[in-house]
Amino acid sequence: MENLLNLVGLSKREVDIYTVLVESGELSARELAERLGIPYTKIYTHLEKLHKMGLIAPVGGRRPLKYRATPPAEVYKNLVNRASEILKSLKPLFDSLQLIYESKHATAAPTFLTLIRGAERITDLISEILSVSDGEAYLAVPFPELVTYRLLAIMAEESKRIKIMVLTTEKLRDRFQLPPRVEIRTLPEMFGGGAIGNSVLIYVKYGGEISGVYSNERFIIEIAKTYFHNVWQRAKI
């Protein structure tokens, strides 16, 4: 029980409080403090945390106030639901990491072409492409929600290691406060964007959401580079 509850951020004292309430039934704060040797001035901090997490509940309104443990079966169900939500929230991150792994370790995985949705995941992949690219990287960034401080910091740092060329719109140019070694050119407007390095990400905005495709296919990477350089020649310095 202690190891299980530790996983959700409970201290040993809080685990002990819950266990005593399961075994002994309703107890007051003072009774709990005396049984467990916890200073009375600190017991309420632990009780409040347990209450917020749904592991205990105050009983009635009489004084002294007593506390009752939430049934273990109910606690287990809540923990399963919480763990499931956490794992679901982490899946996009691990999907992105898997794509990066496969692009970096081409011999370990077949060629892939994957659909990517959402500005956050697009930004994460742009950052990863910059971080693992060799020699040079090309970016086309037409949407303001992608120009984050984190991405700019990564661009500035990686530009010490590789050559970075950036295409953006005239409206967004002032947001790219980067060292002179990062080459930046502008266009009046852009339909979509991308990131090209050891892998390629191409994206557009459709229905208010940024979506794109990500691949390590060499042929697609070369097509994207050719198109980028063609647009680059026509862009304003």
PDB file of C-alpha atoms in Angstrom:
ATOM      1  CA  MET A   1       0.000   0.000   0.000  1.00  0.00           C
ATOM      2  CA  GLU A   2       2.790   2.434   0.921  1.00  0.00           C
ATOM      3  CA  ASN A   3       4.636   1.956  -2.384  1.00  0.00           C
ATOM      4  CA  LEU A   4       1.405   2.354  -4.353  1.00  0.00           C
ATOM      5  CA  LEU A   5       0.363   5.590  -2.684  1.00  0.00           C
ATOM      6  CA  ASN A   6       3.910   6.955  -2.841  1.00  0.00           C
ATOM      7  CA  LEU A   7       3.518   6.852  -6.617  1.00  0.00           C
ATOM      8  CA  VAL A   8       0.809   9.521  -6.463  1.00  0.00           C
ATOM      9  CA  GLY A   9       2.868  11.855  -4.284  1.00  0.00           C
ATOM     10  CA  LEU A  10       1.913  10.886  -0.741  1.00  0.00           C
ATOM     11  CA  SER A  11       4.454  10.968   2.070  1.00  0.00           C
ATOM     12  CA  LYS A  12       4.948   8.087   4.523  1.00  0.00           C
ATOM     13  CA  ARG A  13       3.019   9.998   7.167  1.00  0.00           C
ATOM     14  CA  GLU A  14       0.073  10.492   4.826  1.00  0.00           C
ATOM     15  CA  VAL A  15       0.123   6.816   3.903  1.00  0.00           C
ATOM     16  CA  ASP A  16       0.163   5.959   7.616  1.00  0.00           C
ATOM     17  CA  ILE A  17      -2.813   8.259   8.289  1.00  0.00           C
ATOM     18  CA  TYR A  18      -4.865   6.648   5.548  1.00  0.00           C
ATOM     19  CA  THR A  19      -3.916   3.126   6.700  1.00  0.00           C
ATOM     20  CA  VAL A  20      -4.848   3.846  10.341  1.00  0.00           C
ATOM     21  CA  LEU A  21      -8.218   5.253   9.265  1.00  0.00           C
ATOM     22  CA  VAL A  22      -8.861   2.137   7.160  1.00  0.00           C
ATOM     23  CA  GLU A  23      -8.017  -0.116  10.119  1.00  0.00           C
ATOM     24  CA  SER A  24      -9.564   1.887  12.974  1.00  0.00           C
ATOM     25  CA  GLY A  25     -12.534   3.728  11.496  1.00  0.00           C
ATOM     26  CA  GLU A  26     -13.332   7.339  12.326  1.00  0.00           C
ATOM     27  CA  LEU A  27     -10.700   9.279  14.275  1.00  0.00           C
ATOM     28  CA  SER A  28     -10.117  12.919  15.158  1.00  0.00           C
ATOM     29  CA  ALA A  29      -7.009  14.872  14.218  1.00  0.00           C
ATOM     30  CA  ARG A  30      -5.739  14.679  17.801  1.00  0.00           C
ATOM     31  CA  GLU A  31      -6.290  10.911  17.962  1.00  0.00           C
ATOM     32  CA  LEU A  32      -4.394  10.459  14.714  1.00  0.00           C
ATOM     33  CA  ALA A  33      -1.556  12.671  15.901  1.00  0.00           C
ATOM     34  CA  GLU A  34      -1.227  10.703  19.152  1.00  0.00           C
ATOM     35  CA  ARG A  35      -1.359   7.283  17.484  1.00  0.00           C
ATOM     36  CA  LEU A  36       1.192   8.141  14.817  1.00  0.00           C
ATOM     37  CA  GLY A  37       3.452  10.464  16.802  1.00  0.00           C
ATOM     38  CA  ILE A  38       2.813  13.381  14.450  1.00  0.00           C
ATOM     39  CA  PRO A  39       2.950  16.908  15.954  1.00  0.00           C
ATOM     40  CA  TYR A  40      -0.604  18.147  16.366  1.00  0.00           C
ATOM     41  CA  THR A  41       0.307  21.432  14.673  1.00  0.00           C
ATOM     42  CA  LYS A  42       1.255  19.550  11.486  1.00  0.00           C
ATOM     43  CA  ILE A  43      -1.470  16.901  11.302  1.00  0.00           C
ATOM     44  CA  TYR A  44      -3.962  19.212   9.560  1.00  0.00           C
ATOM     45  CA  THR A  45      -1.583  19.819   6.638  1.00  0.00           C
ATOM     46  CA  HIS A  46      -1.561  16.080   5.959  1.00  0.00           C
ATOM     47  CA  LEU A  47      -5.319  15.752   6.446  1.00  0.00           C
ATOM     48  CA  GLU A  48      -6.041  18.608   4.045  1.00  0.00           C
ATOM     49  CA  LYS A  49      -3.855  16.995   1.357  1.00  0.00           C
ATOM     50  CA  LEU A  50      -5.527  13.604   1.816  1.00  0.00           C
ATOM     51  CA  HIS A  51      -8.947  15.233   1.670  1.00  0.00           C
ATOM     52  CA  LYS A  52      -8.127  17.107  -1.558  1.00  0.00           C
ATOM     53  CA  MET A  53      -6.941  13.855  -3.121  1.00  0.00           C
ATOM     54  CA  GLY A  54     -10.161  12.116  -2.154  1.00  0.00           C
ATOM     55  CA  LEU A  55      -8.579   9.581   0.219  1.00  0.00           C
ATOM     56  CA  ILE A  56     -10.369  10.752   3.358  1.00  0.00           C
ATOM     57  CA  ALA A  57     -13.451  12.773   4.242  1.00  0.00           C
ATOM     58  CA  PRO A  58     -14.579  14.663   7.361  1.00  0.00           C
ATOM     59  CA  VAL A  59     -17.536  13.099   9.142  1.00  0.00           C
ATOM     60  CA  GLY A  60     -20.522  15.273  10.079  1.00  0.00           C
ATOM     61  CA  GLY A  61     -20.180  18.667  11.704  1.00  0.00           C
ATOM     62  CA  ARG A  62     -19.688  17.760  15.325  1.00  0.00           C
ATOM     63  CA  ARG A  63     -16.643  18.674  17.385  1.00  0.00           C
ATOM     64  CA  PRO A  64     -14.053  17.361  17.537  1.00  0.00           C
ATOM     65  CA  LEU A  65     -14.225  16.773  13.812  1.00  0.00           C
ATOM     66  CA  LYS A  66     -13.466  13.193  12.807  1.00  0.00           C
ATOM     67  CA  TYR A  67     -12.198  11.736   9.562  1.00  0.00           C
ATOM     68  CA  ARG A  68     -13.086   8.598   7.669  1.00  0.00           C
ATOM     69  CA  ALA A  69     -11.050   6.756   5.030  1.00  0.00           C
ATOM     70  CA  THR A  70     -12.468   6.537   1.517  1.00  0.00           C
ATOM     71  CA  PRO A  71     -13.060   2.818   0.724  1.00  0.00           C
ATOM     72  CA  PRO A  72      -9.862   1.301  -0.723  1.00  0.00           C
ATOM     73  CA  ALA A  73     -11.753  -0.056  -3.732  1.00  0.00           C
ATOM     74  CA  GLU A  74     -12.880   3.463  -4.584  1.00  0.00           C
ATOM     75  CA  VAL A  75      -9.360   4.829  -4.070  1.00  0.00           C
ATOM     76  CA  TYR A  76      -7.994   2.140  -6.387  1.00  0.00           C
ATOM     77  CA  LYS A  77     -10.551   3.028  -9.069  1.00  0.00           C
ATOM     78  CA  ASN A  78      -9.644   6.711  -8.809  1.00  0.00           C
ATOM     79  CA  LEU A  79      -5.933   5.897  -9.042  1.00  0.00           C
ATOM     80  CA  VAL A  80      -6.508   3.809 -12.159  1.00  0.00           C
ATOM     81  CA  ASN A  81      -8.455   6.655 -13.773  1.00  0.00           C
ATOM     82  CA  ARG A  82      -5.776   9.181 -12.813  1.00  0.00           C
ATOM     83  CA  ALA A  83      -2.986   6.958 -14.122  1.00  0.00           C
ATOM     84  CA  SER A  84      -4.898   6.456 -17.357  1.00  0.00           C
ATOM     85  CA  GLU A  85      -5.295  10.216 -17.839  1.00  0.00           C
ATOM     86  CA  ILE A  86      -1.589  10.789 -17.162  1.00  0.00           C
ATOM     87  CA  LEU A  87      -0.562   8.104 -19.645  1.00  0.00           C
ATOM     88  CA  LYS A  88      -2.914   9.483 -22.292  1.00  0.00           C
ATOM     89  CA  SER A  89      -1.481  12.973 -21.828  1.00  0.00           C
ATOM     90  CA  LEU A  90       2.044  11.571 -22.273  1.00  0.00           C
ATOM     91  CA  LYS A  91       1.271   9.620 -25.457  1.00  0.00           C
ATOM     92  CA  PRO A  92       1.815  12.553 -27.877  1.00  0.00           C
ATOM     93  CA  LEU A  93       5.201  13.174 -26.282  1.00  0.00           C
ATOM     94  CA  PHE A  94       6.291   9.556 -26.645  1.00  0.00           C
ATOM     95  CA  ASP A  95       4.885   9.416 -30.189  1.00  0.00           C
ATOM     96  CA  SER A  96       7.056  12.405 -31.066  1.00  0.00           C
ATOM     97  CA  LEU A  97      10.089  10.874 -29.379  1.00  0.00           C
ATOM     98  CA  GLN A  98       9.520   7.627 -31.271  1.00  0.00           C
ATOM     99  CA  LEU A  99       9.437   9.518 -34.554  1.00  0.00           C
ATOM    100  CA  ILE A 100      12.674  11.268 -33.667  1.00  0.00           C
ATOM    101  CA  TYR A 101      14.231   7.958 -32.629  1.00  0.00           C
ATOM    102  CA  GLU A 102      13.258   6.350 -35.906  1.00  0.00           C
ATOM    103  CA  SER A 103      14.608   9.271 -37.913  1.00  0.00           C
ATOM    104  CA  LYS A 104      17.894   9.236 -35.983  1.00  0.00           C
ATOM    105  CA  HIS A 105      18.285   5.460 -36.067  1.00  0.00           C
ATOM    106  CA  ALA A 106      17.243   4.776 -39.626  1.00  0.00           C
ATOM    107  CA  THR A 107      18.649   1.239 -39.562  1.00  0.00           C
ATOM    108  CA  ALA A 108      16.445   0.373 -36.591  1.00  0.00           C
ATOM    109  CA  ALA A 109      13.145   1.292 -38.227  1.00  0.00           C
ATOM    110  CA  PRO A 110      11.535   1.412 -41.667  1.00  0.00           C
ATOM    111  CA  THR A 111      10.714   4.583 -43.533  1.00  0.00           C
ATOM    112  CA  PHE A 112       7.687   6.306 -42.050  1.00  0.00           C
ATOM    113  CA  LEU A 113       5.175   9.013 -42.909  1.00  0.00           C
ATOM    114  CA  THR A 114       3.108  10.240 -39.969  1.00  0.00           C
ATOM    115  CA  LEU A 115       0.298  12.767 -39.527  1.00  0.00           C
ATOM    116  CA  ILE A 116       0.920  15.409 -36.835  1.00  0.00           C
ATOM    117  CA  ARG A 117      -1.770  17.672 -35.341  1.00  0.00           C
ATOM    118  CA  GLY A 118      -1.605  20.675 -33.032  1.00  0.00           C
ATOM    119  CA  ALA A 119       0.703  23.664 -32.654  1.00  0.00           C
ATOM    120  CA  GLU A 120       2.403  22.233 -29.561  1.00  0.00           C
ATOM    121  CA  ARG A 121       3.393  18.974 -31.248  1.00  0.00           C
ATOM    122  CA  ILE A 122       4.458  20.813 -34.394  1.00  0.00           C
ATOM    123  CA  THR A 123       6.705  23.093 -32.307  1.00  0.00           C
ATOM    124  CA  ASP A 124       8.148  20.112 -30.433  1.00  0.00           C
ATOM    125  CA  LEU A 125       9.043  18.387 -33.693  1.00  0.00           C
ATOM    126  CA  ILE A 126      10.619  21.529 -35.161  1.00  0.00           C
ATOM    127  CA  SER A 127      12.778  21.715 -32.037  1.00  0.00           C
ATOM    128  CA  GLU A 128      13.722  18.054 -32.311  1.00  0.00           C
ATOM    129  CA  ILE A 129      14.598  18.338 -35.992  1.00  0.00           C
ATOM    130  CA  LEU A 130      16.939  21.214 -35.144  1.00  0.00           C
ATOM    131  CA  SER A 131      18.481  19.295 -32.264  1.00  0.00           C
ATOM    132  CA  VAL A 132      19.334  16.141 -34.235  1.00  0.00           C
ATOM    133  CA  SER A 133      20.150  17.628 -37.627  1.00  0.00           C
ATOM    134  CA  ASP A 134      23.666  17.456 -39.057  1.00  0.00           C
ATOM    135  CA  GLY A 135      25.226  20.294 -41.005  1.00  0.00           C
ATOM    136  CA  GLU A 136      22.207  22.475 -41.719  1.00  0.00           C
ATOM    137  CA  ALA A 137      18.493  22.918 -41.184  1.00  0.00           C
ATOM    138  CA  TYR A 138      15.804  24.877 -43.014  1.00  0.00           C
ATOM    139  CA  LEU A 139      12.709  26.356 -41.384  1.00  0.00           C
ATOM    140  CA  ALA A 140       9.597  27.987 -42.829  1.00  0.00           C
ATOM    141  CA  VAL A 141       7.522  29.503 -40.008  1.00  0.00           C
ATOM    142  CA  PRO A 142       4.397  31.401 -41.089  1.00  0.00           C
ATOM    143  CA  PHE A 143       2.199  31.087 -37.968  1.00  0.00           C
ATOM    144  CA  PRO A 144       2.699  33.256 -34.841  1.00  0.00           C
ATOM    145  CA  GLU A 145       1.717  30.504 -32.391  1.00  0.00           C
ATOM    146  CA  LEU A 146       4.814  28.556 -33.425  1.00  0.00           C
ATOM    147  CA  VAL A 147       7.232  31.401 -32.609  1.00  0.00           C
ATOM    148  CA  THR A 148       7.760  30.541 -28.932  1.00  0.00           C
ATOM    149  CA  TYR A 149      10.584  31.643 -26.642  1.00  0.00           C
ATOM    150  CA  ARG A 150      11.583  27.993 -26.303  1.00  0.00           C
ATOM    151  CA  LEU A 151      11.888  27.515 -30.055  1.00  0.00           C
ATOM    152  CA  LEU A 152      13.850  30.756 -30.458  1.00  0.00           C
ATOM    153  CA  ALA A 153      16.220  29.670 -27.695  1.00  0.00           C
ATOM    154  CA  ILE A 154      16.786  26.309 -29.385  1.00  0.00           C
ATOM    155  CA  MET A 155      17.386  28.013 -32.732  1.00  0.00           C
ATOM    156  CA  ALA A 156      19.953  30.345 -31.165  1.00  0.00           C
ATOM    157  CA  GLU A 157      21.729  27.477 -29.435  1.00  0.00           C
ATOM    158  CA  GLU A 158      21.722  25.035 -32.368  1.00  0.00           C
ATOM    159  CA  SER A 159      22.935  27.762 -34.742  1.00  0.00           C
ATOM    160  CA  LYS A 160      26.290  27.486 -32.946  1.00  0.00           C
ATOM    161  CA  ARG A 161      26.510  23.931 -34.277  1.00  0.00           C
ATOM    162  CA  ILE A 162      24.703  23.934 -37.625  1.00  0.00           C
ATOM    163  CA  LYS A 163      23.688  26.372 -40.329  1.00  0.00           C
ATOM    164  CA  ILE A 164      20.056  27.497 -39.941  1.00  0.00           C
ATOM    165  CA  MET A 165      18.046  29.273 -42.623  1.00  0.00           C
ATOM    166  CA  VAL A 166      14.606  30.675 -41.766  1.00  0.00           C
ATOM    167  CA  LEU A 167      11.751  31.805 -43.973  1.00  0.00           C
ATOM    168  CA  THR A 168       8.951  33.755 -42.327  1.00  0.00           C
ATOM    169  CA  THR A 169       6.396  36.436 -43.152  1.00  0.00           C
ATOM    170  CA  GLU A 170       7.069  40.161 -43.066  1.00  0.00           C
ATOM    171  CA  LYS A 171       4.591  40.511 -40.178  1.00  0.00           C
ATOM    172  CA  LEU A 172       6.499  37.993 -38.051  1.00  0.00           C
ATOM    173  CA  ARG A 173      10.034  39.130 -38.834  1.00  0.00           C
ATOM    174  CA  ASP A 174      10.388  41.262 -35.700  1.00  0.00           C
ATOM    175  CA  ARG A 175       9.673  38.241 -33.505  1.00  0.00           C
ATOM    176  CA  PHE A 176      12.818  36.484 -34.657  1.00  0.00           C
ATOM    177  CA  GLN A 177      15.352  38.152 -32.379  1.00  0.00           C
ATOM    178  CA  LEU A 178      18.241  35.827 -33.190  1.00  0.00           C
ATOM    179  CA  PRO A 179      22.017  36.037 -33.657  1.00  0.00           C
ATOM    180  CA  PRO A 180      23.195  37.227 -37.111  1.00  0.00           C
ATOM    181  CA  ARG A 181      24.489  33.728 -37.869  1.00  0.00           C
ATOM    182  CA  VAL A 182      20.850  32.630 -38.324  1.00  0.00           C
ATOM    183  CA  GLU A 183      19.910  33.634 -41.863  1.00  0.00           C
ATOM    184  CA  ILE A 184      16.377  35.019 -42.114  1.00  0.00           C
ATOM    185  CA  ARG A 185      14.376  36.028 -45.166  1.00  0.00           C
ATOM    186  CA  THR A 186      10.765  37.103 -45.521  1.00  0.00           C
ATOM    187  CA  LEU A 187       7.811  36.820 -47.842  1.00  0.00           C
ATOM    188  CA  PRO A 188       4.623  38.923 -47.870  1.00  0.00           C
ATOM    189  CA  GLU A 189       2.648  35.820 -46.907  1.00  0.00           C
ATOM    190  CA  MET A 190       3.035  32.054 -46.696  1.00  0.00           C
ATOM    191  CA  PHE A 191       0.477  29.292 -47.112  1.00  0.00           C
ATOM    192  CA  GLY A 192       2.282  26.735 -44.973  1.00  0.00           C
ATOM    193  CA  GLY A 193       5.583  25.937 -43.357  1.00  0.00           C
ATOM    194  CA  GLY A 194       8.060  23.220 -42.566  1.00  0.00           C
ATOM    195  CA  ALA A 195      11.293  22.082 -40.992  1.00  0.00           C
ATOM    196  CA  ILE A 196      13.958  20.154 -42.873  1.00  0.00           C
ATOM    197  CA  GLY A 197      17.007  18.420 -41.472  1.00  0.00           C
ATOM    198  CA  ASN A 198      17.684  14.701 -41.144  1.00  0.00           C
ATOM    199  CA  SER A 199      13.897  14.358 -41.377  1.00  0.00           C
ATOM    200  CA  VAL A 200      11.169  16.616 -42.719  1.00  0.00           C
ATOM    201  CA  LEU A 201       8.016  18.199 -41.298  1.00  0.00           C
ATOM    202  CA  ILE A 202       5.536  19.962 -43.606  1.00  0.00           C
ATOM    203  CA  TYR A 203       2.464  21.663 -42.183  1.00  0.00           C
ATOM    204  CA  VAL A 204      -0.480  23.957 -42.984  1.00  0.00           C
ATOM    205  CA  LYS A 205      -3.353  25.469 -41.041  1.00  0.00           C
ATOM    206  CA  TYR A 206      -6.710  23.880 -41.732  1.00  0.00           C
ATOM    207  CA  GLY A 207      -9.934  24.507 -39.803  1.00  0.00           C
ATOM    208  CA  GLY A 208      -8.059  26.639 -37.286  1.00  0.00           C
ATOM    209  CA  GLU A 209      -5.628  23.812 -36.404  1.00  0.00           C
ATOM    210  CA  ILE A 210      -2.055  23.368 -37.581  1.00  0.00           C
ATOM    211  CA  SER A 211      -1.569  19.912 -39.074  1.00  0.00           C
ATOM    212  CA  GLY A 212       1.180  18.325 -41.069  1.00  0.00           C
ATOM    213  CA  VAL A 213       3.137  15.255 -42.082  1.00  0.00           C
ATOM    214  CA  TYR A 214       6.466  14.113 -40.701  1.00  0.00           C
ATOM    215  CA  SER A 215       8.795  11.675 -42.454  1.00  0.00           C
ATOM    216  CA  ASN A 216      12.330  10.370 -42.680  1.00  0.00           C
ATOM    217  CA  GLU A 217      11.893   9.409 -46.351  1.00  0.00           C
ATOM    218  CA  ARG A 218      14.987  10.660 -48.166  1.00  0.00           C
ATOM    219  CA  PHE A 219      13.102  11.396 -51.387  1.00  0.00           C
ATOM    220  CA  ILE A 220      10.587  13.624 -49.551  1.00  0.00           C
ATOM    221  CA  ILE A 221      13.417  15.409 -47.725  1.00  0.00           C
ATOM    222  CA  GLU A 222      15.141  16.201 -51.027  1.00  0.00           C
ATOM    223  CA  ILE A 223      11.900  17.480 -52.601  1.00  0.00           C
ATOM    224  CA  ALA A 224      11.323  19.725 -49.567  1.00  0.00           C
ATOM    225  CA  LYS A 225      14.894  21.070 -49.770  1.00  0.00           C
ATOM    226  CA  THR A 226      14.521  21.829 -53.465  1.00  0.00           C
ATOM    227  CA  TYR A 227      11.258  23.694 -52.890  1.00  0.00           C
ATOM    228  CA  PHE A 228      12.718  25.596 -49.908  1.00  0.00           C
ATOM    229  CA  HIS A 229      15.728  26.793 -51.881  1.00  0.00           C
ATOM    230  CA  ASN A 230      13.499  27.871 -54.763  1.00  0.00           C
ATOM    231  CA  VAL A 231      11.372  30.008 -52.423  1.00  0.00           C
ATOM    232  CA  TRP A 232      14.490  31.225 -50.587  1.00  0.00           C
ATOM    233  CA  GLN A 233      15.869  32.760 -53.771  1.00  0.00           C
ATOM    234  CA  ARG A 234      12.694  34.805 -54.185  1.00  0.00           C
ATOM    235  CA  ALA A 235      12.459  35.903 -50.547  1.00  0.00           C
ATOM    236  CA  LYS A 236      13.463  39.305 -49.219  1.00  0.00           C
ATOM    237  CA  ILE A 237      16.664  39.614 -47.233  1.00  0.00           C
TER     238      ILE A 237
END
